[in-house]
Amino acid sequence: MNTNWSHYYGLVKKLSSLSGQWPYQKPITKLFCMILMTLSTISVIIPQTAKFVICDGNLQCIFESLSSYMLTTITLVKLYTCYFNRYKIKVLIDQLFVDWNELETPEEYEIMERYAKNSRRYSLGYSLYYYFGVYTFISLSLIPQVLDVVLPLNESRPILPIYPGYYFVDERKYFFCIFSHAIMAWEIAVTVILSHDCMLLTYIEHICSIFTLVGFAQLIGDTFSLTLTIQLALNTIMISITLLQVTQQHAGILELIRYMMYVIGQLIHLFCLSFEGQKLIDHSLQTRDKIYNSLWYKTPPKSQKMFLFIMRKSFQPIFLSASKMYIFSMENFTMIVQTSMSYFTVLSSLE
């Protein structure tokens, strides 16, 4: 990895390596990371599934468990999307190398560097929120334990569940064992999520930095289309259900903080995808204007014909979609938020 890669794409490389998605890892290392990530996620799914069983049809209990269950499902979807598309991902990363190596002028380098800085900045901010959010979400369950020591009452305070799950043991007696497992497993799950999302953000920013959009963008769409469809459906439902939990009258202040952090995290996730999708649309549409304003009339006739072809193609914007049923853009982001609110209203009326 050259200096540019180390500085701008180092975070993506580290996250991808930890989750076994970096194409230049040794096969045995990649397999070990994949198995570790899978087993860790399954170790969370088992208590979540058990929680559904003991809910015994209670809708409020099911809703409390459903959001975190969907998040672990998304984790596995993201993990195996990258795994089954590993050869396409390798092509995309190789293309990043090629594009950096083919820079000829300081102006070209400046354009590439500007968008690489954006991808690094977005990935870093996105990662910091998610790691901090998960750590805070889980750590809030320690507060009743700490208060029992600092400000003891006649009886122990109720336990705040670390996350909706049933471990088949006395949760108070084995609280710190459950806490240790949860914080390790969820930080591992977040690493998988961030590896997938930061890789996607980096690719889109890179597309926006070059004019040869069509082939590279199509490959990214083919690679991530299915997982984006699943994520979009689950995120919409998760936001609605979590908002329902926020409005529950019995929810304490610590639970409200948790739910709000969870909703904000899902909104940030959808916003980042929509924002990058909007940039992709805008940059693809700007191509024809840049050609029109260039010195095209000084180029050979053969090149002029090629420019006409490119301008015609640019009338159809390149976009990031979820199975071509939903286009990620700022306008549609608003629509998804409104849809989630509508589902929330319906769920509230059922209670």
mmCIF file of C-alpha atoms in Angstrom:
data_model
loop_
_atom_site.group_PDB
_atom_site.id
_atom_site.type_symbol
_atom_site.label_atom_id
_atom_site.label_comp_id
_atom_site.label_asym_id
_atom_site.label_seq_id
_atom_site.Cartn_x
_atom_site.Cartn_y
_atom_site.Cartn_z
ATOM 1 C CA MET A 1 0.000 0.000 0.000
ATOM 2 C CA ASN A 2 1.462 3.360 -1.027
ATOM 3 C CA THR A 3 1.399 6.555 1.045
ATOM 4 C CA ASN A 4 -1.959 7.684 -0.309
ATOM 5 C CA TRP A 5 -3.580 4.362 0.459
ATOM 6 C CA SER A 6 -2.090 4.214 3.941
ATOM 7 C CA HIS A 7 -3.393 7.661 4.829
ATOM 8 C CA TYR A 8 -6.780 7.820 3.130
ATOM 9 C CA TYR A 9 -7.901 4.199 3.011
ATOM 10 C CA GLY A 10 -6.096 2.794 6.050
ATOM 11 C CA LEU A 11 -9.256 2.687 8.183
ATOM 12 C CA VAL A 12 -11.172 0.753 5.534
ATOM 13 C CA LYS A 13 -8.276 -1.685 5.202
ATOM 14 C CA LYS A 14 -8.119 -2.274 8.972
ATOM 15 C CA LEU A 15 -11.859 -2.795 9.346
ATOM 16 C CA SER A 16 -11.947 -5.091 6.310
ATOM 17 C CA SER A 17 -8.993 -7.088 7.607
ATOM 18 C CA LEU A 18 -10.586 -7.543 11.038
ATOM 19 C CA SER A 19 -13.790 -8.878 9.472
ATOM 20 C CA GLY A 20 -11.982 -11.076 6.929
ATOM 21 C CA GLN A 21 -13.022 -8.994 3.904
ATOM 22 C CA TRP A 22 -9.666 -7.625 2.730
ATOM 23 C CA PRO A 23 -8.878 -9.438 -0.536
ATOM 24 C CA TYR A 24 -5.101 -9.473 0.021
ATOM 25 C CA GLN A 25 -5.263 -11.343 3.336
ATOM 26 C CA LYS A 26 -3.905 -14.855 3.549
ATOM 27 C CA PRO A 27 -6.745 -17.353 2.958
ATOM 28 C CA ILE A 28 -6.277 -18.977 6.359
ATOM 29 C CA THR A 29 -6.415 -15.575 8.108
ATOM 30 C CA LYS A 30 -9.498 -14.577 6.131
ATOM 31 C CA LEU A 31 -11.224 -17.871 6.997
ATOM 32 C CA PHE A 32 -10.366 -17.512 10.687
ATOM 33 C CA CYS A 33 -11.787 -13.959 10.796
ATOM 34 C CA MET A 34 -14.959 -15.025 8.966
ATOM 35 C CA ILE A 35 -15.537 -17.927 11.358
ATOM 36 C CA LEU A 36 -14.897 -15.699 14.391
ATOM 37 C CA MET A 37 -17.313 -13.026 13.159
ATOM 38 C CA THR A 38 -19.983 -15.609 12.326
ATOM 39 C CA LEU A 39 -19.751 -17.475 15.635
ATOM 40 C CA SER A 40 -19.721 -14.217 17.589
ATOM 41 C CA THR A 41 -22.886 -13.021 15.843
ATOM 42 C CA ILE A 42 -24.608 -16.385 16.297
ATOM 43 C CA SER A 43 -23.743 -16.275 20.006
ATOM 44 C CA VAL A 44 -25.913 -13.140 20.175
ATOM 45 C CA ILE A 45 -28.697 -14.517 17.986
ATOM 46 C CA ILE A 46 -29.212 -17.543 20.264
ATOM 47 C CA PRO A 47 -30.162 -15.471 23.373
ATOM 48 C CA GLN A 48 -32.279 -13.217 21.151
ATOM 49 C CA THR A 49 -34.176 -16.204 19.764
ATOM 50 C CA ALA A 50 -34.631 -17.572 23.298
ATOM 51 C CA LYS A 51 -36.086 -14.201 24.295
ATOM 52 C CA PHE A 52 -38.712 -14.540 21.573
ATOM 53 C CA VAL A 53 -39.686 -17.934 22.975
ATOM 54 C CA ILE A 54 -40.151 -16.691 26.536
ATOM 55 C CA CYS A 55 -42.134 -13.700 25.248
ATOM 56 C CA ASP A 56 -44.884 -16.265 24.619
ATOM 57 C CA GLY A 57 -46.746 -14.088 22.140
ATOM 58 C CA ASN A 58 -46.544 -10.854 24.150
ATOM 59 C CA LEU A 59 -46.327 -8.146 21.474
ATOM 60 C CA GLN A 60 -44.606 -5.599 23.686
ATOM 61 C CA CYS A 61 -41.923 -8.135 24.618
ATOM 62 C CA ILE A 62 -41.497 -9.139 20.962
ATOM 63 C CA PHE A 63 -41.142 -5.529 19.817
ATOM 64 C CA GLU A 64 -38.475 -4.918 22.471
ATOM 65 C CA SER A 65 -36.467 -7.838 21.090
ATOM 66 C CA LEU A 66 -37.111 -7.354 17.394
ATOM 67 C CA SER A 67 -34.883 -4.331 16.708
ATOM 68 C CA SER A 68 -31.679 -5.868 18.069
ATOM 69 C CA TYR A 69 -32.532 -9.170 16.339
ATOM 70 C CA MET A 70 -32.806 -7.352 13.007
ATOM 71 C CA LEU A 71 -29.454 -5.661 13.637
ATOM 72 C CA THR A 72 -27.691 -9.009 14.090
ATOM 73 C CA THR A 73 -29.444 -10.257 10.948
ATOM 74 C CA ILE A 74 -28.099 -7.239 9.045
ATOM 75 C CA THR A 75 -24.633 -8.031 10.416
ATOM 76 C CA LEU A 76 -24.682 -11.495 8.848
ATOM 77 C CA VAL A 77 -26.124 -10.114 5.601
ATOM 78 C CA LYS A 78 -23.313 -7.567 5.332
ATOM 79 C CA LEU A 79 -20.651 -10.137 6.259
ATOM 80 C CA TYR A 80 -21.672 -12.669 3.625
ATOM 81 C CA THR A 81 -22.463 -10.061 0.972
ATOM 82 C CA CYS A 82 -18.800 -9.093 1.084
ATOM 83 C CA TYR A 83 -17.713 -12.731 1.223
ATOM 84 C CA PHE A 84 -19.751 -13.946 -1.754
ATOM 85 C CA ASN A 85 -18.738 -10.863 -3.761
ATOM 86 C CA ARG A 86 -15.072 -11.001 -2.736
ATOM 87 C CA TYR A 87 -13.829 -11.235 -6.332
ATOM 88 C CA LYS A 88 -15.833 -8.168 -7.353
ATOM 89 C CA ILE A 89 -14.524 -6.323 -4.300
ATOM 90 C CA LYS A 90 -10.979 -7.235 -5.295
ATOM 91 C CA VAL A 91 -11.629 -5.762 -8.746
ATOM 92 C CA LEU A 92 -12.923 -2.560 -7.150
ATOM 93 C CA ILE A 93 -9.891 -2.231 -4.875
ATOM 94 C CA ASP A 94 -7.529 -2.968 -7.763
ATOM 95 C CA GLN A 95 -9.249 -0.206 -9.710
ATOM 96 C CA LEU A 96 -8.532 2.227 -6.885
ATOM 97 C CA PHE A 97 -4.837 1.343 -7.175
ATOM 98 C CA VAL A 98 -4.926 1.795 -10.950
ATOM 99 C CA ASP A 99 -6.673 5.158 -10.794
ATOM 100 C CA TRP A 100 -4.146 6.560 -8.318
ATOM 101 C CA ASN A 101 -1.218 5.274 -10.374
ATOM 102 C CA GLU A 102 -2.570 6.810 -13.591
ATOM 103 C CA LEU A 103 -2.702 10.375 -12.271
ATOM 104 C CA GLU A 104 -0.704 12.636 -14.578
ATOM 105 C CA THR A 105 -1.242 16.227 -13.479
ATOM 106 C CA PRO A 106 -1.353 18.086 -10.142
ATOM 107 C CA GLU A 107 -4.993 18.991 -10.868
ATOM 108 C CA GLU A 108 -5.963 15.327 -11.232
ATOM 109 C CA TYR A 109 -4.135 14.489 -8.035
ATOM 110 C CA GLU A 110 -5.903 17.314 -6.195
ATOM 111 C CA ILE A 111 -9.339 16.047 -7.288
ATOM 112 C CA MET A 112 -8.562 12.481 -6.260
ATOM 113 C CA GLU A 113 -7.086 13.609 -2.958
ATOM 114 C CA ARG A 114 -10.083 15.801 -2.105
ATOM 115 C CA TYR A 115 -12.548 12.961 -2.448
ATOM 116 C CA ALA A 116 -10.235 10.513 -0.688
ATOM 117 C CA LYS A 117 -10.150 12.935 2.252
ATOM 118 C CA ASN A 118 -13.948 12.989 2.231
ATOM 119 C CA SER A 119 -14.164 9.211 2.349
ATOM 120 C CA ARG A 120 -11.683 9.088 5.233
ATOM 121 C CA ARG A 121 -13.552 11.799 7.139
ATOM 122 C CA TYR A 122 -16.967 10.183 6.639
ATOM 123 C CA SER A 123 -15.691 6.712 7.529
ATOM 124 C CA LEU A 124 -13.954 7.958 10.665
ATOM 125 C CA GLY A 125 -16.973 9.884 11.953
ATOM 126 C CA TYR A 126 -19.327 7.028 11.098
ATOM 127 C CA SER A 127 -17.111 4.497 12.884
ATOM 128 C CA LEU A 128 -16.598 6.628 15.985
ATOM 129 C CA TYR A 129 -20.341 7.079 16.486
ATOM 130 C CA TYR A 130 -21.122 3.393 16.091
ATOM 131 C CA TYR A 131 -18.333 2.124 18.340
ATOM 132 C CA PHE A 132 -19.102 4.753 20.973
ATOM 133 C CA GLY A 133 -22.848 4.174 20.623
ATOM 134 C CA VAL A 134 -22.650 0.417 21.153
ATOM 135 C CA TYR A 135 -20.275 0.802 24.094
ATOM 136 C CA THR A 136 -22.542 3.417 25.707
ATOM 137 C CA PHE A 137 -25.719 1.421 24.974
ATOM 138 C CA ILE A 138 -24.340 -1.640 26.758
ATOM 139 C CA SER A 139 -22.556 0.257 29.527
ATOM 140 C CA LEU A 140 -25.811 1.941 30.637
ATOM 141 C CA SER A 141 -26.782 -1.425 32.119
ATOM 142 C CA LEU A 142 -23.965 -0.969 34.668
ATOM 143 C CA ILE A 143 -25.558 2.110 36.238
ATOM 144 C CA PRO A 144 -28.025 0.248 38.535
ATOM 145 C CA GLN A 145 -25.139 -1.995 39.654
ATOM 146 C CA VAL A 146 -22.937 0.992 40.430
ATOM 147 C CA LEU A 147 -25.748 2.803 42.264
ATOM 148 C CA ASP A 148 -26.316 -0.268 44.442
ATOM 149 C CA VAL A 149 -22.720 0.123 45.636
ATOM 150 C CA VAL A 150 -22.536 3.931 45.836
ATOM 151 C CA LEU A 151 -26.094 4.665 47.026
ATOM 152 C CA PRO A 152 -27.477 1.371 48.370
ATOM 153 C CA LEU A 153 -31.183 0.942 49.075
ATOM 154 C CA ASN A 154 -32.997 -1.558 51.255
ATOM 155 C CA GLU A 155 -33.150 -3.851 48.247
ATOM 156 C CA SER A 156 -31.212 -4.147 45.009
ATOM 157 C CA ARG A 157 -32.346 -2.049 42.106
ATOM 158 C CA PRO A 158 -33.927 -3.849 39.122
ATOM 159 C CA ILE A 159 -31.441 -5.017 36.509
ATOM 160 C CA LEU A 160 -31.392 -3.073 33.252
ATOM 161 C CA PRO A 161 -31.019 -5.801 30.580
ATOM 162 C CA ILE A 162 -27.793 -5.435 28.590
ATOM 163 C CA TYR A 163 -29.815 -6.065 25.421
ATOM 164 C CA PRO A 164 -33.015 -8.019 24.746
ATOM 165 C CA GLY A 165 -31.936 -11.633 25.196
ATOM 166 C CA TYR A 166 -32.323 -14.653 27.462
ATOM 167 C CA TYR A 167 -29.173 -16.496 28.593
ATOM 168 C CA PHE A 168 -30.838 -19.446 30.428
ATOM 169 C CA VAL A 169 -29.210 -18.393 33.741
ATOM 170 C CA ASP A 170 -29.848 -16.003 36.626
ATOM 171 C CA GLU A 171 -29.064 -12.623 35.031
ATOM 172 C CA ARG A 172 -28.241 -10.944 38.356
ATOM 173 C CA LYS A 173 -25.861 -13.686 39.467
ATOM 174 C CA TYR A 174 -24.064 -13.895 36.124
ATOM 175 C CA PHE A 175 -24.471 -10.245 35.155
ATOM 176 C CA PHE A 176 -20.789 -9.493 34.562
ATOM 177 C CA CYS A 177 -20.281 -12.669 32.519
ATOM 178 C CA ILE A 178 -23.218 -11.695 30.303
ATOM 179 C CA PHE A 179 -21.961 -8.101 30.139
ATOM 180 C CA SER A 180 -18.472 -9.229 29.034
ATOM 181 C CA HIS A 181 -19.896 -11.459 26.316
ATOM 182 C CA ALA A 182 -22.295 -8.781 25.081
ATOM 183 C CA ILE A 183 -19.752 -5.987 24.791
ATOM 184 C CA MET A 184 -17.259 -8.192 22.911
ATOM 185 C CA ALA A 185 -19.861 -9.720 20.606
ATOM 186 C CA TRP A 186 -21.540 -6.422 19.746
ATOM 187 C CA GLU A 187 -18.250 -4.610 19.107
ATOM 188 C CA ILE A 188 -17.347 -7.461 16.729
ATOM 189 C CA ALA A 189 -20.749 -7.110 15.021
ATOM 190 C CA VAL A 190 -20.204 -3.357 14.634
ATOM 191 C CA THR A 191 -16.820 -4.040 13.028
ATOM 192 C CA VAL A 192 -18.567 -6.153 10.373
ATOM 193 C CA ILE A 193 -21.171 -3.442 9.749
ATOM 194 C CA LEU A 194 -18.565 -0.694 9.511
ATOM 195 C CA SER A 195 -16.331 -2.748 7.225
ATOM 196 C CA HIS A 196 -19.184 -3.100 4.734
ATOM 197 C CA ASP A 197 -20.486 0.475 4.987
ATOM 198 C CA CYS A 198 -17.121 2.295 5.007
ATOM 199 C CA MET A 199 -16.013 0.256 1.999
ATOM 200 C CA LEU A 200 -19.158 1.321 0.161
ATOM 201 C CA LEU A 201 -18.715 4.982 1.139
ATOM 202 C CA THR A 202 -15.105 4.894 -0.077
ATOM 203 C CA TYR A 203 -16.054 3.435 -3.446
ATOM 204 C CA ILE A 204 -18.772 6.023 -4.037
ATOM 205 C CA GLU A 205 -16.487 8.908 -3.108
ATOM 206 C CA HIS A 206 -13.918 7.502 -5.522
ATOM 207 C CA ILE A 207 -16.487 7.322 -8.318
ATOM 208 C CA CYS A 208 -17.299 10.967 -7.733
ATOM 209 C CA SER A 209 -13.628 11.805 -8.236
ATOM 210 C CA ILE A 210 -13.397 10.408 -11.745
ATOM 211 C CA PHE A 211 -15.243 11.051 -14.964
ATOM 212 C CA THR A 212 -15.194 7.485 -16.248
ATOM 213 C CA LEU A 213 -18.270 6.639 -14.209
ATOM 214 C CA VAL A 214 -20.275 4.009 -15.988
ATOM 215 C CA GLY A 215 -18.384 0.716 -15.697
ATOM 216 C CA PHE A 216 -17.091 1.178 -12.127
ATOM 217 C CA ALA A 217 -20.431 2.387 -10.796
ATOM 218 C CA GLN A 218 -22.328 -0.524 -12.339
ATOM 219 C CA LEU A 219 -20.009 -3.015 -10.642
ATOM 220 C CA ILE A 220 -20.606 -1.397 -7.248
ATOM 221 C CA GLY A 221 -24.363 -1.494 -7.823
ATOM 222 C CA ASP A 222 -24.262 -5.179 -8.715
ATOM 223 C CA THR A 223 -22.129 -5.976 -5.660
ATOM 224 C CA PHE A 224 -24.165 -4.214 -2.970
ATOM 225 C CA SER A 225 -27.695 -4.151 -4.434
ATOM 226 C CA LEU A 226 -29.111 -7.161 -2.553
ATOM 227 C CA THR A 227 -27.691 -6.253 0.839
ATOM 228 C CA LEU A 228 -28.926 -2.661 0.452
ATOM 229 C CA THR A 229 -32.436 -3.962 -0.258
ATOM 230 C CA ILE A 230 -32.447 -6.060 2.913
ATOM 231 C CA GLN A 231 -30.935 -3.251 4.970
ATOM 232 C CA LEU A 232 -33.496 -0.737 3.730
ATOM 233 C CA ALA A 233 -36.452 -2.954 4.630
ATOM 234 C CA LEU A 234 -35.088 -3.848 8.064
ATOM 235 C CA ASN A 235 -33.959 -0.296 8.886
ATOM 236 C CA THR A 236 -37.435 1.064 8.155
ATOM 237 C CA ILE A 237 -39.032 -1.485 10.482
ATOM 238 C CA MET A 238 -36.336 -1.051 13.155
ATOM 239 C CA ILE A 239 -36.833 2.722 13.318
ATOM 240 C CA SER A 240 -40.612 2.294 13.674
ATOM 241 C CA ILE A 241 -40.339 -0.300 16.427
ATOM 242 C CA THR A 242 -37.685 1.625 18.344
ATOM 243 C CA LEU A 243 -39.767 4.808 18.218
ATOM 244 C CA LEU A 244 -42.612 2.757 19.651
ATOM 245 C CA GLN A 245 -40.357 1.788 22.570
ATOM 246 C CA VAL A 246 -39.453 5.443 23.142
ATOM 247 C CA THR A 247 -43.119 6.347 23.607
ATOM 248 C CA GLN A 248 -43.792 3.572 26.101
ATOM 249 C CA GLN A 249 -44.894 5.092 29.382
ATOM 250 C CA HIS A 250 -43.050 2.514 31.485
ATOM 251 C CA ALA A 251 -39.675 3.219 29.827
ATOM 252 C CA GLY A 252 -37.094 4.651 32.236
ATOM 253 C CA ILE A 253 -34.596 7.398 31.444
ATOM 254 C CA LEU A 254 -31.773 4.912 30.735
ATOM 255 C CA GLU A 255 -33.956 2.962 28.318
ATOM 256 C CA LEU A 256 -35.009 6.194 26.597
ATOM 257 C CA ILE A 257 -31.351 7.142 26.104
ATOM 258 C CA ARG A 258 -30.680 3.715 24.625
ATOM 259 C CA TYR A 259 -33.621 3.853 22.252
ATOM 260 C CA MET A 260 -32.797 7.373 21.083
ATOM 261 C CA MET A 261 -29.154 6.413 20.409
ATOM 262 C CA TYR A 262 -30.421 3.411 18.465
ATOM 263 C CA VAL A 263 -32.796 5.505 16.348
ATOM 264 C CA ILE A 264 -30.092 8.110 15.691
ATOM 265 C CA GLY A 265 -27.687 5.346 14.640
ATOM 266 C CA GLN A 266 -30.187 3.950 12.128
ATOM 267 C CA LEU A 267 -30.922 7.429 10.772
ATOM 268 C CA ILE A 268 -27.192 8.139 10.380
ATOM 269 C CA HIS A 269 -26.821 4.842 8.526
ATOM 270 C CA LEU A 270 -29.610 5.663 6.069
ATOM 271 C CA PHE A 271 -28.500 9.289 5.753
ATOM 272 C CA CYS A 272 -24.921 8.326 4.828
ATOM 273 C CA LEU A 273 -26.132 5.947 2.106
ATOM 274 C CA SER A 274 -28.629 8.530 0.809
ATOM 275 C CA PHE A 275 -26.067 11.336 0.899
ATOM 276 C CA GLU A 276 -23.510 9.305 -1.041
ATOM 277 C CA GLY A 277 -26.200 8.162 -3.469
ATOM 278 C CA GLN A 278 -27.178 11.779 -4.071
ATOM 279 C CA LYS A 279 -23.547 12.733 -4.729
ATOM 280 C CA LEU A 280 -23.274 9.908 -7.254
ATOM 281 C CA ILE A 281 -26.369 11.168 -9.093
ATOM 282 C CA ASP A 282 -25.163 14.783 -9.034
ATOM 283 C CA HIS A 283 -21.660 13.956 -10.282
ATOM 284 C CA SER A 284 -22.929 11.744 -13.085
ATOM 285 C CA LEU A 285 -25.266 14.513 -14.279
ATOM 286 C CA GLN A 286 -22.495 17.113 -14.103
ATOM 287 C CA THR A 287 -20.381 15.178 -16.603
ATOM 288 C CA ARG A 288 -22.222 16.545 -19.644
ATOM 289 C CA ASP A 289 -21.856 20.119 -18.367
ATOM 290 C CA LYS A 290 -18.126 19.710 -17.863
ATOM 291 C CA ILE A 291 -17.727 18.331 -21.374
ATOM 292 C CA TYR A 292 -19.828 21.141 -22.826
ATOM 293 C CA ASN A 293 -17.742 23.786 -21.037
ATOM 294 C CA SER A 294 -14.434 22.196 -22.019
ATOM 295 C CA LEU A 295 -12.357 22.877 -25.137
ATOM 296 C CA TRP A 296 -14.030 19.970 -26.937
ATOM 297 C CA TYR A 297 -13.914 21.807 -30.279
ATOM 298 C CA LYS A 298 -10.125 21.581 -30.226
ATOM 299 C CA THR A 299 -10.130 17.801 -30.013
ATOM 300 C CA PRO A 300 -10.043 15.453 -33.029
ATOM 301 C CA PRO A 301 -13.394 14.608 -34.687
ATOM 302 C CA LYS A 302 -13.193 11.054 -33.359
ATOM 303 C CA SER A 303 -12.947 12.329 -29.777
ATOM 304 C CA GLN A 304 -15.799 14.754 -30.359
ATOM 305 C CA LYS A 305 -18.047 11.840 -31.357
ATOM 306 C CA MET A 306 -17.025 10.039 -28.190
ATOM 307 C CA PHE A 307 -17.900 13.129 -26.162
ATOM 308 C CA LEU A 308 -21.357 13.165 -27.725
ATOM 309 C CA PHE A 309 -21.846 9.562 -26.702
ATOM 310 C CA ILE A 310 -20.740 10.292 -23.128
ATOM 311 C CA MET A 311 -23.020 13.332 -22.909
ATOM 312 C CA ARG A 312 -25.956 11.269 -24.107
ATOM 313 C CA LYS A 313 -25.212 8.593 -21.493
ATOM 314 C CA SER A 314 -24.973 11.217 -18.775
ATOM 315 C CA PHE A 315 -28.604 12.241 -19.354
ATOM 316 C CA GLN A 316 -29.425 9.012 -17.528
ATOM 317 C CA PRO A 317 -27.919 9.476 -14.063
ATOM 318 C CA ILE A 318 -25.920 6.743 -12.406
ATOM 319 C CA PHE A 319 -27.384 5.857 -9.038
ATOM 320 C CA LEU A 320 -27.074 3.531 -6.075
ATOM 321 C CA SER A 321 -30.198 1.423 -5.721
ATOM 322 C CA ALA A 322 -31.753 -1.326 -3.653
ATOM 323 C CA SER A 323 -32.548 -3.950 -6.297
ATOM 324 C CA LYS A 324 -33.602 -1.071 -8.598
ATOM 325 C CA MET A 325 -36.759 -0.646 -6.486
ATOM 326 C CA TYR A 326 -35.402 2.225 -4.394
ATOM 327 C CA ILE A 327 -32.847 4.867 -5.361
ATOM 328 C CA PHE A 328 -30.691 6.262 -2.569
ATOM 329 C CA SER A 329 -31.058 10.041 -2.629
ATOM 330 C CA MET A 330 -31.835 12.825 -0.169
ATOM 331 C CA GLU A 331 -35.399 13.074 -1.442
ATOM 332 C CA ASN A 332 -36.007 9.373 -0.904
ATOM 333 C CA PHE A 333 -34.316 9.529 2.501
ATOM 334 C CA THR A 334 -37.099 11.885 3.577
ATOM 335 C CA MET A 335 -39.651 9.463 2.164
ATOM 336 C CA ILE A 336 -38.174 6.548 4.159
ATOM 337 C CA VAL A 337 -38.286 8.582 7.389
ATOM 338 C CA GLN A 338 -41.917 9.443 6.671
ATOM 339 C CA THR A 339 -42.674 5.782 5.956
ATOM 340 C CA SER A 340 -41.079 4.746 9.243
ATOM 341 C CA MET A 341 -43.198 7.332 11.062
ATOM 342 C CA SER A 342 -46.307 5.957 9.346
ATOM 343 C CA TYR A 343 -45.487 2.416 10.470
ATOM 344 C CA PHE A 344 -44.844 3.788 13.968
ATOM 345 C CA THR A 345 -48.278 5.412 13.976
ATOM 346 C CA VAL A 346 -49.927 2.151 12.905
ATOM 347 C CA LEU A 347 -48.091 0.148 15.571
ATOM 348 C CA SER A 348 -49.039 2.708 18.219
ATOM 349 C CA SER A 349 -52.707 2.411 17.289
ATOM 350 C CA LEU A 350 -52.562 -1.388 17.690
ATOM 351 C CA GLU A 351 -51.499 -1.137 21.322
#
